[in-house]
Short mmCIF file of C-alpha atoms in Angstrom, two decimals:
data_model
loop_
_atom_site.label_atom_id
_atom_site.label_comp_id
_atom_site.label_asym_id
_atom_site.label_seq_id
_atom_site.Cartn_x
_atom_site.Cartn_y
_atom_site.Cartn_z
CA UNK A 61 0.00 0.00 0.00
CA UNK A 62 1.31 3.45 -0.95
CA UNK A 63 0.73 6.32 1.50
CA UNK A 64 1.37 10.04 1.25
CA UNK A 65 1.97 11.83 4.57
CA UNK A 66 1.82 15.60 4.92
CA UNK A 67 3.43 17.13 7.97
CA UNK A 68 5.85 14.19 8.01
CA UNK A 69 8.74 16.42 9.09
CA UNK A 70 6.71 17.42 12.15
CA UNK A 71 5.62 15.74 15.35
CA UNK A 72 2.61 13.51 14.72
CA UNK A 73 3.37 13.11 11.02
CA UNK A 74 6.76 11.55 11.78
CA UNK A 75 5.09 9.02 14.10
CA UNK A 76 2.62 8.14 11.34
CA UNK A 77 5.59 7.49 9.07
CA UNK A 78 7.03 5.14 11.70
CA UNK A 79 3.80 3.15 11.97
CA UNK A 80 3.40 2.86 8.21
CA UNK A 81 6.95 1.60 7.78
CA UNK A 82 6.34 -0.97 10.52
CA UNK A 83 3.41 -2.23 8.44
CA UNK A 84 5.58 -2.51 5.36
CA UNK A 85 3.73 0.23 3.47
CA UNK A 86 5.42 2.40 0.91
CA UNK A 87 5.70 5.91 2.35
CA UNK A 88 5.95 9.18 0.50
CA UNK A 89 6.43 12.43 2.43
CA UNK A 90 5.54 15.89 1.18
CA UNK A 91 8.43 18.14 2.23
CA UNK A 92 8.22 21.91 2.22
CA UNK A 93 11.31 23.89 1.23
CA UNK A 94 13.43 24.62 4.28
CA UNK A 95 11.84 21.92 6.46
CA UNK A 96 14.11 19.72 8.57
CA UNK A 97 13.85 16.33 6.88
CA UNK A 98 16.85 14.79 8.65
CA UNK A 99 14.76 12.21 10.50
CA UNK A 100 12.96 11.14 7.34
CA UNK A 101 16.28 10.94 5.57
CA UNK A 102 17.27 8.12 7.91
CA UNK A 103 14.14 6.12 7.03
CA UNK A 104 13.03 4.33 3.88
CA UNK A 105 10.82 7.23 2.78
CA UNK A 106 10.34 8.84 -0.61
CA UNK A 107 10.75 12.61 -0.19
CA UNK A 108 8.69 14.72 -2.58
CA UNK A 109 9.19 18.50 -2.61
CA UNK A 110 5.92 20.37 -2.35
CA UNK A 111 3.72 22.62 -0.28
CA UNK A 112 0.02 22.29 0.53
CA UNK A 113 -0.30 26.06 -0.01
CA UNK A 114 0.88 25.60 -3.63
CA UNK A 115 -1.71 23.51 -5.50
CA UNK A 116 0.59 23.03 -8.49
CA UNK A 117 3.05 21.07 -6.36
CA UNK A 118 0.51 18.49 -5.21
CA UNK A 119 -0.39 16.31 -8.25
CA UNK A 120 3.03 14.65 -8.25
CA UNK A 121 2.75 13.99 -4.51
CA UNK A 122 -0.68 12.32 -4.58
CA UNK A 123 -0.16 10.39 -7.85
CA UNK A 124 -0.50 6.66 -7.23
CA UNK A 125 -1.27 7.03 -3.53
CA UNK A 126 -3.76 4.64 -1.93
CA UNK A 127 -4.18 6.77 1.20
CA UNK A 128 -3.37 10.36 2.10
CA UNK A 129 -2.58 11.11 5.76
CA UNK A 130 -3.04 14.83 6.29
CA UNK A 131 -1.14 15.94 9.39
CA UNK A 132 0.16 19.30 8.15
CA UNK A 133 -1.22 22.45 9.78
CA UNK A 134 -0.03 25.66 11.40
CA UNK A 135 0.53 24.47 14.98
CA UNK A 136 0.87 27.56 17.14
CA UNK A 137 -1.32 30.03 18.98
CA UNK A 138 0.71 33.11 18.10
CA UNK A 139 0.63 33.64 14.33
CA UNK A 140 -1.47 36.09 12.29
CA UNK A 141 -4.75 34.81 10.88
CA UNK A 142 -3.40 34.84 7.31
CA UNK A 143 -0.95 32.04 8.15
CA UNK A 144 -3.77 29.86 9.45
CA UNK A 145 -5.90 30.64 6.41
CA UNK A 146 -3.09 29.65 4.06
CA UNK A 147 -1.63 26.62 5.82
CA UNK A 148 -4.48 25.02 7.72
CA UNK A 149 -7.62 25.96 5.78
CA UNK A 150 -6.56 26.50 2.16
CA UNK A 151 -3.90 23.82 2.49
CA UNK A 152 -6.51 21.23 3.45
CA UNK A 153 -8.74 22.27 0.56
CA UNK A 154 -5.85 22.10 -1.90
CA UNK A 155 -4.76 18.65 -0.76
CA UNK A 156 -8.27 17.23 -0.76
CA UNK A 157 -8.94 18.54 -4.25
CA UNK A 158 -5.67 17.12 -5.54
CA UNK A 159 -6.45 13.75 -3.94
CA UNK A 160 -9.91 13.62 -5.51
CA UNK A 161 -8.52 14.61 -8.92
CA UNK A 162 -5.89 11.85 -8.68
CA UNK A 163 -8.46 9.22 -7.73
CA UNK A 164 -6.99 8.56 -4.28
CA UNK A 165 -9.53 6.28 -2.56
CA UNK A 166 -8.88 7.18 1.13
CA UNK A 167 -8.11 10.39 3.03
CA UNK A 168 -7.29 10.57 6.76
CA UNK A 169 -7.70 14.05 8.23
CA UNK A 170 -6.13 14.91 11.57
CA UNK A 171 -8.23 17.42 13.47
CA UNK A 172 -8.11 18.22 17.21
CA UNK A 173 -10.26 18.07 20.32
CA UNK A 174 -9.98 21.86 20.19
CA UNK A 175 -12.97 21.93 17.84
CA UNK A 176 -15.32 21.20 20.74
CA UNK A 177 -17.06 24.01 22.60
CA UNK A 178 -14.94 24.82 25.62
CA UNK A 179 -17.99 25.10 27.81
CA UNK A 180 -18.92 21.49 27.11
CA UNK A 181 -15.61 19.83 28.00
CA UNK A 182 -16.31 19.20 31.67
CA UNK A 183 -19.72 17.70 30.86
CA UNK A 184 -18.27 14.76 28.95
CA UNK A 185 -17.27 14.89 25.29
CA UNK A 186 -18.19 12.35 22.64
CA UNK A 187 -17.78 12.69 18.90
CA UNK A 188 -21.36 14.00 18.72
CA UNK A 189 -20.85 16.77 21.30
CA UNK A 190 -21.35 20.43 20.50
CA UNK A 191 -18.63 22.09 18.44
CA UNK A 192 -17.35 25.59 19.07
CA UNK A 193 -19.42 28.40 17.57
CA UNK A 194 -17.92 31.48 19.19
CA UNK A 195 -14.17 31.86 19.01
CA UNK A 196 -12.43 34.49 21.08
CA UNK A 197 -9.95 37.14 20.07
CA UNK A 198 -6.81 35.57 18.54
CA UNK A 199 -8.24 32.05 18.92
CA UNK A 200 -6.99 31.29 15.43
CA UNK A 201 -5.65 27.76 15.84
CA UNK A 202 -8.95 26.24 16.94
CA UNK A 203 -10.96 28.31 14.46
CA UNK A 204 -8.79 27.20 11.56
CA UNK A 205 -8.79 23.54 12.59
CA UNK A 206 -12.59 23.49 12.73
CA UNK A 207 -12.79 25.13 9.30
CA UNK A 208 -10.35 22.57 7.89
CA UNK A 209 -12.30 19.69 9.42
CA UNK A 210 -15.50 20.96 7.79
CA UNK A 211 -13.71 20.99 4.43
CA UNK A 212 -12.58 17.40 4.96
CA UNK A 213 -16.10 16.31 5.91
CA UNK A 214 -17.58 17.92 2.80
CA UNK A 215 -15.12 15.99 0.67
CA UNK A 216 -16.57 12.72 1.88
CA UNK A 217 -18.91 12.47 -1.08
CA UNK A 218 -16.01 12.12 -3.52
CA UNK A 219 -13.43 10.29 -1.42
CA UNK A 220 -13.62 8.10 1.70
CA UNK A 221 -12.65 10.45 4.56
CA UNK A 222 -12.01 9.51 8.18
CA UNK A 223 -11.24 12.09 10.86
CA UNK A 224 -9.41 11.76 14.16
CA UNK A 225 -9.51 14.32 16.97
CA UNK A 226 -6.46 13.83 19.21
CA UNK A 227 -6.01 15.41 22.62
CA UNK A 228 -2.79 16.65 24.25
CA UNK A 229 0.09 14.92 22.45
CA UNK A 230 3.45 14.04 24.01
CA UNK A 231 6.39 12.05 22.73
CA UNK A 232 9.56 12.12 20.67
CA UNK A 233 10.02 14.94 18.15
CA UNK A 234 7.64 17.23 20.04
CA UNK A 235 8.70 20.80 19.35
CA UNK A 236 5.62 22.47 20.84
CA UNK A 237 3.96 20.97 23.93
CA UNK A 238 6.94 19.88 26.03
CA UNK A 239 9.06 22.94 25.19
CA UNK A 240 6.06 25.10 26.01
CA UNK A 241 5.56 23.42 29.38
CA UNK A 242 9.27 23.69 30.17
CA UNK A 243 9.31 27.38 29.28
CA UNK A 244 6.23 27.88 31.45
CA UNK A 245 7.85 26.13 34.42
CA UNK A 246 10.93 28.33 34.04
CA UNK A 247 8.92 31.55 33.77
CA UNK A 248 7.73 33.99 36.41
CA UNK A 249 4.19 32.90 35.50
CA UNK A 250 4.75 29.30 36.63
CA UNK A 251 1.70 28.24 38.61
CA UNK A 252 -1.18 25.83 38.54
CA UNK A 253 -3.94 27.26 36.42
CA UNK A 254 -7.17 26.81 38.32
CA UNK A 255 -7.72 23.44 39.98
CA UNK A 256 -4.49 21.36 39.78
CA UNK A 257 -6.65 18.25 39.89
CA UNK A 258 -8.37 18.97 36.58
CA UNK A 259 -8.14 16.13 34.08
CA UNK A 260 -6.11 16.57 30.86
CA UNK A 261 -6.71 14.72 27.56
CA UNK A 262 -3.24 13.15 27.36
CA UNK A 263 -2.24 10.76 24.56
CA UNK A 264 1.11 9.51 23.26
CA UNK A 265 1.86 10.55 19.68
CA UNK A 266 2.76 7.02 18.63
CA UNK A 267 -0.59 5.78 19.90
CA UNK A 268 -2.35 8.49 17.90
CA UNK A 269 -0.39 7.42 14.83
CA UNK A 270 -1.63 3.86 15.34
CA UNK A 271 -5.19 5.20 15.55
CA UNK A 272 -4.68 7.13 12.33
CA UNK A 273 -3.56 4.01 10.48
CA UNK A 274 -6.53 2.02 11.79
CA UNK A 275 -8.97 4.75 10.74
CA UNK A 276 -7.38 5.14 7.32
CA UNK A 277 -7.23 1.46 6.43
CA UNK A 278 -10.47 0.13 7.91
CA UNK A 279 -13.49 0.25 5.60
CA UNK A 280 -15.78 0.67 8.59
CA UNK A 281 -14.07 3.97 9.44
CA UNK A 282 -15.02 5.75 6.20
CA UNK A 283 -17.09 8.79 7.08
CA UNK A 284 -16.43 8.36 10.80
CA UNK A 285 -14.93 10.73 13.38
CA UNK A 286 -12.93 9.46 16.34
CA UNK A 287 -11.74 11.02 19.57
CA UNK A 288 -8.24 9.80 20.35
CA UNK A 289 -7.19 10.20 23.99
CA UNK A 290 -5.80 7.85 26.61
CA UNK A 291 -8.08 6.58 29.36
CA UNK A 292 -5.25 7.19 31.85
CA UNK A 293 -6.32 9.68 34.51
CA UNK A 294 -3.80 12.53 34.07
CA UNK A 295 -4.23 15.79 35.96
CA UNK A 296 -2.53 19.14 35.53
CA UNK A 297 -0.55 18.41 38.71
CA UNK A 298 0.51 15.01 37.29
CA UNK A 299 1.74 16.46 34.00
CA UNK A 300 3.59 19.47 35.40
CA UNK A 301 5.11 17.28 38.11
CA UNK A 302 6.29 14.69 35.60
CA UNK A 303 7.86 17.32 33.32
CA UNK A 304 9.50 19.06 36.28
CA UNK A 305 10.95 15.80 37.56
CA UNK A 306 12.24 14.75 34.14
CA UNK A 307 13.91 18.10 33.46
CA UNK A 308 15.28 18.92 36.89
CA UNK A 309 12.91 21.85 37.37
CA UNK A 310 10.60 22.62 40.26
CA UNK A 311 6.86 22.12 39.94
CA UNK A 312 4.72 25.18 40.62
CA UNK A 313 4.51 26.28 44.23
CA UNK A 314 1.35 28.30 43.81
CA UNK A 315 -1.92 28.26 41.97
CA UNK A 316 -4.19 30.95 40.59
CA UNK A 317 -7.94 30.92 40.07
CA UNK A 318 -8.73 30.06 36.48
CA UNK A 319 -10.39 33.40 35.77
CA UNK A 320 -7.42 35.30 37.19
CA UNK A 321 -4.96 33.31 35.06
CA UNK A 322 -7.12 33.83 32.00
CA UNK A 323 -7.25 37.57 32.65
CA UNK A 324 -3.47 37.72 33.09
CA UNK A 325 -2.99 35.85 29.81
CA UNK A 326 -5.33 38.27 28.05
CA UNK A 327 -3.28 41.22 29.30
CA UNK A 328 -0.03 39.57 28.21
CA UNK A 329 -1.42 38.89 24.75
CA UNK A 330 -2.65 42.47 24.37
CA UNK A 331 0.79 43.77 25.36
CA UNK A 332 2.39 41.36 22.90
CA UNK A 333 0.19 42.61 20.07
CA UNK A 334 1.00 46.22 20.91
CA UNK A 335 4.69 45.34 20.72
CA UNK A 336 4.24 43.89 17.23
CA UNK A 337 4.09 40.19 18.18
CA UNK A 338 7.87 40.02 18.46
CA UNK A 339 7.67 37.29 21.12
CA UNK A 340 5.03 34.85 22.26
CA UNK A 341 3.86 35.84 25.77
CA UNK A 342 4.82 33.68 28.75
CA UNK A 343 1.13 32.93 29.19
CA UNK A 344 -1.62 32.82 26.56
CA UNK A 345 -5.32 32.13 26.82
CA UNK A 346 -4.83 29.06 24.66
CA UNK A 347 -2.27 27.77 27.14
CA UNK A 348 -4.54 28.53 30.09
CA UNK A 349 -7.38 26.62 28.45
CA UNK A 350 -5.08 23.75 27.50
CA UNK A 351 -3.82 23.19 31.04
CA UNK A 352 -6.56 24.67 33.19
CA UNK A 353 -9.84 23.33 31.83
CA UNK A 354 -11.31 20.03 32.96
CA UNK A 355 -11.33 17.66 29.99
CA UNK A 356 -13.73 14.71 30.17
CA UNK A 357 -13.33 13.04 26.79
CA UNK A 358 -14.70 9.71 25.69
CA UNK A 359 -12.64 7.72 23.17
CA UNK A 360 -14.65 4.50 23.42
CA UNK A 361 -15.90 4.70 19.82
CA UNK A 362 -12.52 4.00 18.24
CA UNK A 363 -11.93 1.19 20.72
CA UNK A 364 -15.26 -0.45 19.99
CA UNK A 365 -15.16 -0.02 16.22
CA UNK A 366 -11.45 -0.37 15.40
CA UNK A 367 -9.94 -2.03 18.46
CA UNK A 368 -7.65 0.88 19.31
CA UNK A 369 -6.25 1.30 22.80
CA UNK A 370 -3.65 3.72 24.15
CA UNK A 371 -0.56 1.89 25.36
CA UNK A 372 2.10 4.38 26.52
CA UNK A 373 1.55 6.03 29.93
CA UNK A 374 2.08 9.74 30.39
CA UNK A 375 5.31 9.54 32.41
CA UNK A 376 6.91 7.32 29.80
CA UNK A 377 5.86 9.72 27.05
CA UNK A 378 7.40 12.62 28.98
CA UNK A 379 10.60 10.62 29.46
CA UNK A 380 10.84 9.88 25.75
CA UNK A 381 10.14 13.48 24.83
CA UNK A 382 12.77 14.83 27.23
CA UNK A 383 15.30 12.23 26.11
CA UNK A 384 14.77 13.18 22.48
CA UNK A 385 15.04 16.90 23.26
CA UNK A 386 18.24 16.27 25.19
CA UNK A 387 19.78 14.38 22.28
CA UNK A 388 19.39 17.46 20.08
CA UNK A 389 21.26 19.93 22.31
CA UNK A 390 24.37 19.97 24.52
CA UNK A 391 22.41 20.54 27.74
CA UNK A 392 19.32 18.99 29.22
CA UNK A 393 16.05 20.58 28.14
CA UNK A 394 15.52 21.89 31.65
CA UNK A 395 19.12 22.91 32.31
#
């Protein structure tokens, strides 16, 4: 089976590549100019230059593919809206159109649990729960991911599309979550955001990759949407404590009411915008929501229909992530 993976030079995409190679599939990776493809270069992967924002570069990438795994997106909470429009929204549309034109039979779209309404998280989330309708100021990542997911769903009439909605990813080759947590623990803003006992939607990236392969290759998954989170009970205190221990840092010594932390993040963002967005603030509202909200997510559908189950516990995922980060620099990630 021949698979095209977008975002393969990134975090989750590289884990999808690993899983596909383990299966013995032929793997082709779409590689944007300037991207770090050193990891892929060490694997048996066909590298195809291209960019999902450039439709003309996509026909060669999708030609002959049996499945397209779409993991590419703008993964940040501190870019201008135009970047999200180009990379996440238009990029998804371009890739889906190219796949349909090439006669690719299957398309796996990677969304996020961020598409759900924030107010519904603590009530228990299933794949049929209410999606977000009102996005706040600068809430571009979630807005763009929901728009891209809608594009993928509309393409289901011309190509078999399955969608996965992962939670909080950890693991090797993570350049966003773990570094963000480490920077937070080092900052003056380090604190528990709201109730430290709130539950987080943790999942290991390799386990998500396995879920993606199951959803892409199983006929029963066509047209289906799946939450992908571990059933391990992980709290904010658990995660920050595990990262602190693994990096030699101290866990927070204080906590702030959620509303107070959210207000502080709003002020920091406003100041950052006034200063021309030169640096991402120490605390953002996206980060406060990510760590401070109580996530009650149900991933039983993918277990019942496809037999998926998370295997790697949170502390092991943190260890692997820190070990990988340490192998890329002279000092420890927390040093």
